[in-house]
Coordinates of C-alpha atoms in Angstrom, one line a residue:
Chain A
M1 CA -2.0 1.4 15.3
F2 CA 0.1 -0.4 17.8
I3 CA 3.9 -0.2 17.0
I4 CA 6.6 -2.5 18.3
G5 CA 10.2 -1.4 17.7
E6 CA 12.3 -4.2 16.2
R7 CA 15.9 -2.8 16.6
I8 CA 17.1 -4.5 19.8
N9 CA 17.7 -7.8 18.1
A10 CA 20.9 -9.8 18.7
S11 CA 20.9 -10.7 15.0
R12 CA 22.1 -7.1 14.4
K13 CA 25.8 -7.0 14.8
N14 CA 26.1 -3.8 16.9
V15 CA 23.3 -5.1 19.2
A16 CA 25.1 -8.4 19.7
E17 CA 28.3 -6.6 20.6
A18 CA 26.5 -4.3 23.0
L19 CA 24.9 -7.3 24.7
K20 CA 28.2 -9.2 24.9
A21 CA 29.8 -6.1 26.5
R22 CA 26.7 -5.5 28.7
D23 CA 26.7 -1.9 27.2
S24 CA 23.7 -0.6 29.0
L25 CA 24.0 2.9 27.6
F26 CA 23.7 1.6 24.0
I27 CA 20.8 -0.7 24.8
R28 CA 18.9 2.0 26.7
K29 CA 19.5 4.5 23.9
E30 CA 18.2 2.1 21.3
A31 CA 15.1 1.6 23.4
L32 CA 14.4 5.3 24.1
N33 CA 15.1 6.4 20.5
Q34 CA 12.5 3.9 19.3
R35 CA 9.9 5.1 21.7
K36 CA 10.7 8.7 20.7
A37 CA 10.2 7.8 17.1
G38 CA 6.7 6.3 17.8
A39 CA 7.1 2.8 19.1
H40 CA 4.6 1.9 21.9
I41 CA 6.7 -1.0 23.1
V42 CA 10.1 -2.4 22.2
D43 CA 11.0 -5.9 21.2
V44 CA 14.1 -7.5 22.8
N45 CA 15.7 -10.6 21.3
A46 CA 18.8 -12.4 22.6
R47 CA 18.3 -15.7 20.7
L48 CA 21.9 -15.6 19.4
F49 CA 23.1 -16.0 23.0
A50 CA 21.9 -19.5 23.2
D51 CA 24.0 -20.5 26.2
D52 CA 23.3 -17.4 28.0
E53 CA 19.8 -16.3 26.8
V54 CA 18.4 -16.6 30.3
H55 CA 20.8 -14.0 31.8
T56 CA 21.0 -11.8 28.7
L57 CA 17.2 -11.4 28.3
K58 CA 16.8 -10.6 31.9
W59 CA 19.6 -8.1 31.8
M60 CA 17.9 -6.4 28.8
V61 CA 14.6 -6.1 30.7
Q62 CA 16.3 -4.7 33.8
T63 CA 18.6 -2.4 31.9
I64 CA 15.8 -0.8 29.7
Q65 CA 13.3 -0.6 32.6
K66 CA 15.8 0.8 35.1
D67 CA 14.8 4.4 34.5
S68 CA 11.8 4.0 32.2
D69 CA 8.4 2.5 32.2
L70 CA 8.7 1.2 28.6
S71 CA 7.1 -2.2 28.2
L72 CA 8.9 -4.9 26.3
S73 CA 8.1 -7.6 23.8
L74 CA 10.1 -10.7 24.9
D75 CA 11.2 -12.3 21.7
S76 CA 12.1 -15.8 22.8
V77 CA 11.0 -19.4 22.8
N78 CA 13.2 -20.3 25.7
A79 CA 10.8 -20.9 28.6
K80 CA 13.5 -20.5 31.3
A81 CA 14.6 -17.2 29.8
L82 CA 11.0 -16.0 29.5
A83 CA 10.2 -17.0 33.0
Q84 CA 13.0 -14.9 34.4
A85 CA 12.4 -12.0 32.0
L86 CA 8.6 -12.0 32.8
S87 CA 9.4 -12.0 36.6
S88 CA 11.7 -9.0 36.2
H89 CA 9.4 -7.1 33.9
K90 CA 7.6 -4.1 35.4
G91 CA 4.1 -3.7 34.2
R92 CA 2.6 -5.8 31.4
A93 CA 4.9 -7.5 29.0
M94 CA 4.3 -9.0 25.6
L95 CA 5.3 -12.5 24.6
N96 CA 6.8 -12.9 21.1
S97 CA 5.8 -15.5 20.1
V98 CA 3.8 -18.7 20.8
T99 CA 3.1 -21.1 17.9
Y100 CA 0.7 -24.0 17.4
E101 CA 3.7 -26.3 17.5
R102 CA 2.9 -28.7 20.4
E103 CA 6.2 -28.4 22.2
C104 CA 6.3 -24.6 22.0
Y105 CA 2.6 -24.2 23.0
E106 CA 2.8 -26.5 26.0
K107 CA 6.0 -24.9 27.2
L108 CA 4.7 -21.4 27.0
I109 CA 1.1 -21.7 28.1
P110 CA 1.9 -22.0 31.8
L111 CA 3.9 -18.7 31.6
I112 CA 1.0 -17.0 29.8
R113 CA -1.4 -18.2 32.5
E114 CA 0.9 -17.0 35.3
F115 CA 2.1 -13.6 33.9
R116 CA -0.9 -12.6 31.6
P117 CA 1.3 -11.0 29.0
R118 CA -0.1 -9.8 25.6
V119 CA 0.6 -12.7 23.2
I120 CA 1.9 -12.8 19.7
A121 CA 0.6 -16.0 18.1
L122 CA 2.5 -17.1 15.0
C123 CA 0.7 -19.2 12.4
M124 CA 3.0 -22.2 12.5
A125 CA 2.2 -25.8 13.4
D126 CA 4.1 -29.1 13.8
D127 CA 3.7 -30.0 10.1
G128 CA 6.1 -27.4 8.9
V129 CA 5.9 -23.9 7.6
P130 CA 2.5 -23.2 6.1
K131 CA 2.8 -22.1 2.4
T132 CA -0.8 -21.1 1.5
A133 CA -3.1 -18.5 2.9
G134 CA -5.6 -21.3 3.7
E135 CA -3.1 -23.2 5.9
R136 CA -2.2 -20.0 7.7
F137 CA -5.8 -19.2 8.3
E138 CA -6.5 -22.7 9.6
I139 CA -3.6 -22.5 12.1
G140 CA -4.4 -19.0 13.1
S141 CA -8.1 -19.9 13.8
R142 CA -7.0 -22.9 15.9
L143 CA -4.6 -20.6 17.8
V144 CA -7.3 -18.1 18.6
E145 CA -9.6 -20.9 19.8
K146 CA -7.0 -22.6 21.9
L147 CA -5.7 -19.4 23.5
T148 CA -9.1 -18.1 24.3
A149 CA -10.2 -21.5 25.6
G150 CA -7.0 -21.3 27.7
G151 CA -8.2 -18.1 29.3
V152 CA -6.4 -15.5 27.2
A153 CA -8.6 -12.4 26.5
I154 CA -9.2 -12.1 22.8
E155 CA -8.0 -8.5 22.7
D156 CA -4.7 -9.7 24.2
I157 CA -4.0 -12.0 21.2
F158 CA -2.0 -10.7 18.3
I159 CA -2.1 -13.1 15.4
D160 CA 0.9 -13.1 13.0
P161 CA 0.0 -14.8 9.7
L162 CA 3.8 -15.3 9.2
V163 CA 5.9 -13.2 6.8
L164 CA 8.3 -15.3 4.8
P165 CA 11.0 -13.9 2.5
M166 CA 9.9 -13.2 -1.1
S167 CA 13.3 -14.3 -2.1
M168 CA 12.4 -17.9 -1.2
D169 CA 8.8 -17.9 -2.5
D170 CA 7.4 -15.2 -4.8
Q171 CA 3.9 -15.8 -3.5
S172 CA 4.7 -15.4 0.1
G173 CA 3.6 -11.7 0.3
R174 CA 0.3 -12.7 -1.4
A175 CA -0.2 -15.6 0.9
F176 CA 0.4 -13.4 4.0
L177 CA -2.0 -10.7 2.8
D178 CA -4.8 -13.1 2.0
A179 CA -4.4 -14.9 5.3
L180 CA -4.4 -11.5 7.1
R181 CA -7.6 -10.4 5.5
R182 CA -9.3 -13.7 6.2
L183 CA -8.2 -13.7 9.9
S184 CA -9.2 -10.1 10.5
T185 CA -12.6 -10.7 8.9
A186 CA -13.3 -13.9 10.8
F187 CA -12.0 -12.6 14.2
P188 CA -12.7 -8.8 14.2
K189 CA -11.7 -8.5 17.9
V190 CA -8.3 -10.2 17.5
N191 CA -5.3 -8.0 16.8
T192 CA -3.2 -8.8 13.7
I193 CA 0.6 -8.2 13.6
C194 CA 3.7 -9.1 11.6
G195 CA 7.4 -8.8 11.6
L196 CA 7.6 -6.7 8.5
S197 CA 11.2 -6.9 7.5
N198 CA 11.3 -10.7 7.0
I199 CA 9.6 -10.1 3.7
S200 CA 12.7 -8.5 2.1
Y201 CA 15.3 -10.9 3.4
G202 CA 17.6 -11.8 0.5
L203 CA 16.4 -8.9 -1.8
P204 CA 18.2 -5.7 -2.6
A205 CA 16.8 -2.3 -1.6
R206 CA 15.1 -3.9 1.5
R207 CA 13.8 -0.7 2.9
M208 CA 11.8 -0.1 -0.3
V209 CA 10.2 -3.5 0.0
N210 CA 9.4 -3.1 3.7
Q211 CA 7.9 0.3 3.3
T212 CA 5.7 -0.8 0.4
F213 CA 4.7 -4.0 2.1
L214 CA 3.6 -2.1 5.2
V215 CA 1.0 -0.1 3.1
A216 CA -0.3 -3.3 1.5
A217 CA -0.7 -5.0 4.9
L218 CA -2.4 -1.9 6.4
T219 CA -4.8 -2.0 3.5
E220 CA -5.6 -5.7 4.3
G221 CA -6.4 -4.9 7.9
L222 CA -3.2 -5.1 9.9
N223 CA -3.6 -3.2 13.2
S224 CA -0.2 -3.7 14.9
V225 CA 3.3 -4.1 13.5
I226 CA 6.9 -4.8 14.4
L227 CA 9.2 -2.5 12.5
D228 CA 12.1 -0.1 12.7
P229 CA 10.5 3.2 13.8
L230 CA 13.7 5.1 13.0
D231 CA 13.0 4.5 9.3
R232 CA 11.4 7.9 8.6
R233 CA 9.8 6.9 5.3
M234 CA 8.3 3.8 6.9
M235 CA 6.6 6.0 9.6
A236 CA 5.5 8.5 7.0
N237 CA 3.9 5.7 5.0
L238 CA 2.2 4.4 8.1
K239 CA 0.7 7.8 8.9
T240 CA -0.3 8.5 5.4
A241 CA -1.9 5.1 4.9
E242 CA -3.9 5.4 8.1
T243 CA -5.3 8.6 6.8
L244 CA -6.1 7.2 3.4
L245 CA -7.8 4.2 5.0
G246 CA -10.3 6.4 6.7
K247 CA -8.8 6.3 10.3
D248 CA -7.9 10.0 10.6
E249 CA -10.8 12.4 11.2
Y250 CA -10.4 15.5 9.1
C251 CA -7.0 14.3 8.1
S252 CA -5.8 15.9 11.3
A253 CA -3.1 13.4 12.2
Y254 CA -1.7 13.7 8.7
L255 CA -1.7 17.5 8.8
S256 CA 0.0 17.5 12.2
A257 CA 2.6 15.1 10.9
F258 CA 3.3 17.4 8.1
R259 CA 3.6 20.4 10.4
E260 CA 6.1 18.4 12.5
G261 CA 8.2 17.8 9.4
E262 CA 7.6 14.0 9.5
L263 CA 6.5 13.9 5.9
E264 CA 9.4 15.8 4.4
I265 CA 10.8 12.9 2.6
E266 CA 12.6 12.9 -0.7
G267 CA 11.6 10.8 -3.7
Chain B
M1 CA -0.3 -3.0 -15.1
F2 CA -1.5 -0.6 -17.7
I3 CA -0.1 3.0 -17.2
I4 CA -1.5 6.2 -18.6
G5 CA 0.7 9.3 -18.3
E6 CA -1.2 12.2 -16.8
R7 CA 1.1 15.2 -17.4
I8 CA -0.3 16.7 -20.7
N9 CA -3.2 18.4 -18.9
A10 CA -4.2 22.0 -19.6
S11 CA -4.8 22.5 -15.9
R12 CA -1.0 22.5 -15.5
K13 CA 0.3 26.0 -16.2
N14 CA 3.2 25.2 -18.5
V15 CA 1.0 22.8 -20.5
A16 CA -1.6 25.5 -20.9
E17 CA 1.1 27.9 -22.1
A18 CA 2.5 25.4 -24.6
L19 CA -1.0 24.7 -25.9
K20 CA -1.7 28.4 -26.4
A21 CA 1.6 28.9 -28.2
R22 CA 1.1 25.6 -30.1
D23 CA 4.6 24.6 -28.9
S24 CA 4.8 21.2 -30.5
L25 CA 8.3 20.6 -29.2
F26 CA 7.2 20.9 -25.6
I27 CA 4.1 18.7 -26.1
R28 CA 6.0 16.0 -28.0
K29 CA 8.7 15.9 -25.4
E30 CA 6.2 15.6 -22.5
A31 CA 4.6 12.7 -24.4
L32 CA 7.8 10.9 -25.2
N33 CA 9.3 11.4 -21.7
Q34 CA 6.3 9.8 -20.2
R35 CA 6.5 6.8 -22.5
K36 CA 10.2 6.5 -21.7
A37 CA 9.4 6.5 -18.0
G38 CA 6.9 3.6 -18.4
A39 CA 3.6 5.0 -19.7
H40 CA 1.8 2.7 -22.2
I41 CA -0.4 5.6 -23.4
V42 CA -0.6 9.3 -22.7
D43 CA -3.6 11.3 -21.6
V44 CA -4.3 14.6 -23.3
N45 CA -6.6 17.2 -21.8
A46 CA -7.6 20.6 -23.2
R47 CA -10.7 21.2 -21.2
L48 CA -9.4 24.7 -20.2
F49 CA -9.6 25.7 -23.8
A50 CA -13.4 25.7 -23.7
D51 CA -13.9 27.8 -26.8
D52 CA -11.2 26.1 -28.7
E53 CA -11.1 22.6 -27.3
V54 CA -12.1 21.1 -30.7
H55 CA -9.0 22.5 -32.4
T56 CA -6.7 22.2 -29.5
L57 CA -7.4 18.5 -28.8
K58 CA -7.1 17.6 -32.5
W59 CA -3.8 19.5 -32.7
M60 CA -2.5 17.6 -29.7
V61 CA -3.3 14.3 -31.3
Q62 CA -1.7 15.2 -34.6
T63 CA 1.3 16.8 -32.9
I64 CA 2.1 13.8 -30.7
Q65 CA 1.4 11.2 -33.3
K66 CA 3.3 13.1 -36.1
D67 CA 6.4 11.0 -35.6
S68 CA 5.3 8.4 -33.0
D69 CA 2.8 5.6 -32.8
L70 CA 2.0 6.5 -29.2
S71 CA -1.7 6.0 -28.4
L72 CA -3.6 8.7 -26.5
S73 CA -6.3 8.8 -23.9
L74 CA -8.7 11.6 -25.0
D75 CA -9.7 13.4 -21.8
S76 CA -12.8 15.3 -22.8
V77 CA -16.6 15.3 -22.6
N78 CA -17.0 17.6 -25.6
A79 CA -18.5 15.3 -28.3
K80 CA -17.4 17.6 -31.2
A81 CA -13.8 17.7 -29.9
L82 CA -13.8 14.0 -29.4
A83 CA -15.2 13.3 -32.8
Q84 CA -12.4 15.3 -34.5
A85 CA -9.7 13.9 -32.2
L86 CA -10.9 10.3 -32.7
S87 CA -10.9 10.8 -36.5
S88 CA -7.4 12.1 -36.5
H89 CA -6.1 9.5 -34.1
K90 CA -3.9 6.7 -35.6
G91 CA -4.5 3.3 -34.2
R92 CA -6.7 2.7 -31.2
A93 CA -7.5 5.6 -28.9
M94 CA -8.9 5.6 -25.3
L95 CA -11.9 7.7 -24.3
N96 CA -11.6 9.4 -20.9
S97 CA -14.3 9.4 -19.7
V98 CA -17.9 8.4 -20.1
T99 CA -20.3 8.6 -17.0
Y100 CA -23.8 7.3 -16.2
E101 CA -25.0 10.8 -16.5
R102 CA -27.7 10.6 -19.2
E103 CA -26.5 13.6 -21.2
C104 CA -22.9 12.5 -21.2
Y105 CA -23.7 8.9 -22.0
E106 CA -26.0 9.6 -24.9
K107 CA -23.6 12.1 -26.4
L108 CA -20.6 9.7 -26.3
I109 CA -22.1 6.3 -27.0
P110 CA -22.4 7.0 -30.8
L111 CA -18.7 7.9 -30.9
I112 CA -17.8 4.8 -28.9
R113 CA -19.8 2.7 -31.4
E114 CA -18.1 4.4 -34.4
F115 CA -14.5 4.5 -33.3
R116 CA -14.3 1.5 -30.8
P117 CA -11.9 3.2 -28.4
R118 CA -11.0 1.7 -25.1
V119 CA -13.4 3.4 -22.6
I120 CA -12.8 4.8 -19.1
A121 CA -16.2 4.7 -17.3
L122 CA -16.5 7.0 -14.3
C123 CA -18.8 6.0 -11.5
M124 CA -21.0 9.2 -11.6
A125 CA -24.7 9.5 -12.3
D126 CA -27.3 12.2 -12.6
D127 CA -28.1 12.3 -8.9
G128 CA -24.8 13.9 -8.0
V129 CA -21.4 12.7 -6.9
P130 CA -21.7 9.3 -5.1
K131 CA -20.3 9.4 -1.6
T132 CA -20.4 5.8 -0.4
A133 CA -18.7 2.6 -1.8
G134 CA -22.2 1.1 -2.3
E135 CA -23.4 3.9 -4.5
R136 CA -20.2 3.7 -6.6
F137 CA -20.6 0.0 -6.9
E138 CA -24.2 0.4 -8.1
I139 CA -23.3 3.0 -10.7
G140 CA -20.2 1.0 -11.8
S141 CA -22.3 -2.1 -12.2
R142 CA -24.9 -0.3 -14.3
L143 CA -22.2 1.2 -16.5
V144 CA -20.7 -2.2 -17.2
E145 CA -24.1 -3.6 -18.1
K146 CA -25.0 -0.7 -20.3
L147 CA -21.7 -0.5 -22.1
T148 CA -21.6 -4.3 -22.8
A149 CA -25.2 -4.2 -23.9
G150 CA -24.2 -1.3 -26.2
G151 CA -21.6 -3.6 -27.8
V152 CA -18.4 -2.6 -26.0
A153 CA -16.2 -5.6 -25.3
I154 CA -15.8 -6.1 -21.5
E155 CA -12.0 -6.1 -21.7
D156 CA -12.2 -2.6 -23.3
I157 CA -14.0 -1.2 -20.3
F158 CA -12.0 0.6 -17.6
I159 CA -14.1 1.3 -14.5
D160 CA -13.0 4.3 -12.4
P161 CA -14.7 4.1 -9.0
L162 CA -14.0 7.9 -8.6
V163 CA -11.3 9.3 -6.5
L164 CA -12.4 12.4 -4.6
P165 CA -10.1 14.6 -2.5
M166 CA -9.4 13.5 1.1
S167 CA -9.5 17.2 2.0
M168 CA -13.2 17.3 1.2
D169 CA -14.2 14.0 2.8
D170 CA -11.9 12.0 5.1
Q171 CA -13.7 8.8 4.0
S172 CA -13.2 9.2 0.3
G173 CA -10.1 7.0 0.1
R174 CA -11.9 4.3 2.0
A175 CA -15.0 4.6 -0.2
F176 CA -12.9 4.4 -3.3
L177 CA -10.9 1.3 -2.1
D178 CA -14.1 -0.6 -1.0
A179 CA -15.9 0.2 -4.3
L180 CA -12.8 -0.9 -6.2
R181 CA -12.6 -4.3 -4.4
R182 CA -16.3 -4.9 -4.9
L183 CA -16.2 -4.0 -8.6
S184 CA -13.1 -6.1 -9.4
T185 CA -14.6 -9.0 -7.5
A186 CA -18.0 -8.8 -9.2
F187 CA -16.6 -8.2 -12.7
P188 CA -13.2 -10.0 -12.9
K189 CA -12.9 -9.3 -16.6
V190 CA -13.4 -5.6 -16.4
N191 CA -10.3 -3.4 -15.9
T192 CA -10.2 -0.9 -13.1
I193 CA -8.5 2.4 -13.2
C194 CA -8.3 5.8 -11.4
G195 CA -6.9 9.2 -11.7
L196 CA -4.6 8.9 -8.7
S197 CA -3.7 12.5 -7.9
N198 CA -7.2 13.7 -7.2
I199 CA -6.9 12.0 -3.8
S200 CA -4.3 14.6 -2.5
Y201 CA -5.9 17.7 -3.8
G202 CA -5.9 20.3 -1.0
L203 CA -3.4 18.4 1.2
P204 CA 0.3 19.2 1.7
A205 CA 3.0 16.7 0.6
R206 CA 0.8 15.6 -2.2
R207 CA 3.3 13.2 -3.7
M208 CA 3.5 11.3 -0.4
V209 CA -0.2 10.8 -0.5
N210 CA -0.4 9.8 -4.1
Q211 CA 2.5 7.3 -3.8
T212 CA 0.9 5.7 -0.7
F213 CA -2.6 5.6 -2.2
L214 CA -1.2 3.8 -5.3
V215 CA 0.0 0.9 -3.1
A216 CA -3.3 0.7 -1.3
A217 CA -5.3 0.7 -4.6
L218 CA -3.0 -2.0 -6.1
T219 CA -3.6 -4.1 -3.0
E220 CA -7.4 -3.8 -3.6
G221 CA -7.1 -4.9 -7.2
L222 CA -6.4 -1.9 -9.4
N223 CA -5.0 -3.0 -12.7
S224 CA -4.5 0.3 -14.6
V225 CA -3.8 3.8 -13.5
I226 CA -3.4 7.4 -14.6
L227 CA -0.4 8.9 -12.9
D228 CA 2.8 10.9 -13.4
P229 CA 5.3 8.3 -14.6
L230 CA 8.1 10.9 -14.1
D231 CA 7.6 10.5 -10.3
R232 CA 10.4 8.0 -9.7
R233 CA 9.2 7.0 -6.2
M234 CA 5.7 6.4 -7.6
M235 CA 7.0 4.0 -10.3
A236 CA 9.3 2.3 -7.7
N237 CA 6.3 1.8 -5.4
L238 CA 4.3 0.4 -8.4
K239 CA 7.0 -2.2 -9.3
T240 CA 7.6 -3.2 -5.7
A241 CA 3.9 -3.6 -5.0
E242 CA 3.4 -5.7 -8.1
T243 CA 6.1 -8.0 -6.8
L244 CA 4.8 -8.2 -3.3
L245 CA 1.3 -8.9 -4.6
G246 CA 2.5 -12.0 -6.3
K247 CA 2.6 -10.8 -9.9
D248 CA 6.4 -11.1 -10.5
E249 CA 7.7 -14.6 -11.0
Y250 CA 11.0 -15.1 -9.1
C251 CA 10.9 -11.4 -8.3
S252 CA 12.6 -10.9 -11.6
A253 CA 11.0 -7.6 -12.6
Y254 CA 12.0 -6.2 -9.1
L255 CA 15.5 -7.4 -9.5
S256 CA 15.8 -6.0 -12.9
A257 CA 14.4 -2.6 -11.8
F258 CA 17.0 -2.6 -9.0
R259 CA 19.8 -3.3 -11.5
E260 CA 18.6 -0.4 -13.7
G261 CA 18.8 1.9 -10.7
E262 CA 15.0 2.5 -10.6
L263 CA 14.8 1.6 -6.9
E264 CA 17.6 3.9 -5.7
I265 CA 15.3 6.2 -3.9
E266 CA 16.1 8.1 -0.7
G267 CA 14.0 7.9 2.4

């Protein structure tokens, strides 16, 4: 399971403040805490800084990588910001995210060709947000074909079937899960991913929703995820589900997580 | 979702003591607490009382139904005990469980014909415990055919693909889930069920395993379950998963569960 930490996102108030104040200590700590909690790479998002996304995103990359080799997922559609961030990034970055929208795709494909990042490909096209599983599958399939034809290695593609809030559409979880299963069946070599917490936007007890949705998505074949690794129950659910889904020989990862106290969760 | 409360099982020490002492207050309270917590019917098991299962099972039925119309799932393979329990049972009972093992099937089918209980059919046959999803699917299919040919209405059949402990076979969760999906796809009118807590036998942090496995099983199509309804997190997972799987219009059951405080769970 490939885990991307979601916490360094300017839509969170304390992150926005830290970015504004260029508080490198706060940002570095958020990055390293997520790695310590199990994130393989960390997402950085400065979309709120529209006027200054270019400098802010670059500053984030330089700040976090100053004394660490942590790789970053660059969460932006601003080609200029991405170009600078990718140039500054040490090692291999991830691009979050390209879509099938013509403008987005054509802007980002040259950067993908130049820097060879891993790519999150979001199932959205020019004709609006896809509602059904079928539409998402269609767009996802076209993205896989177009990206591989464009020279991206299939194992570098992470398809996101698009998580939309349940509060806007009570079938959005179902549509996501069905699209996920169809995509991972049709393209077994492609990675699948999602930004988990969108599902609970507008609902109460959001963590409960996110934690439960993770298990459903893992059951349907998800093999990478963007989440808050500091949510202990979330990480415990992830480990337990991996074991139950037959990916943990002799349950040894589960038993080791138990010994480390990672499963001592109330409720 | 059809929920069967699992707590009145003689393998639990305090239940065995209550049964021995014919402590009707304890048994009735266990039954009503489970109904209050969301169980539609309650399982009763006196298998430990081998010599006296006939009287004990009948006493359980009479005791619980004395001042309640709660239906019971009779968890026994003792035809004599079942005959007496079914005769004493008011309203429609459930039989837990018939298997494809010849001796079991032939002993129980006359009772099924006479009393018309709902029937849990466990995917086991004479040639031992099935390991793979394919074997379970085979046995399950044959059980559905045989029971319907024997006059049981398809909607009264609850197929249990057989949950075996992860501690004995690290692929047992996977095999169960795959068999479950295949059976509910092949027989959309048949109910599917499982005794959830077998999965965690021999593992630490059993509740964590059971709670997570429930979400995976619901994702694969489970529509009835035997569990401990007094496990608050389990019930919260169940409600949240039902919502996420598209079975809760406008998320109204989720929102109502939140208002009732049922989702206020730590972790």
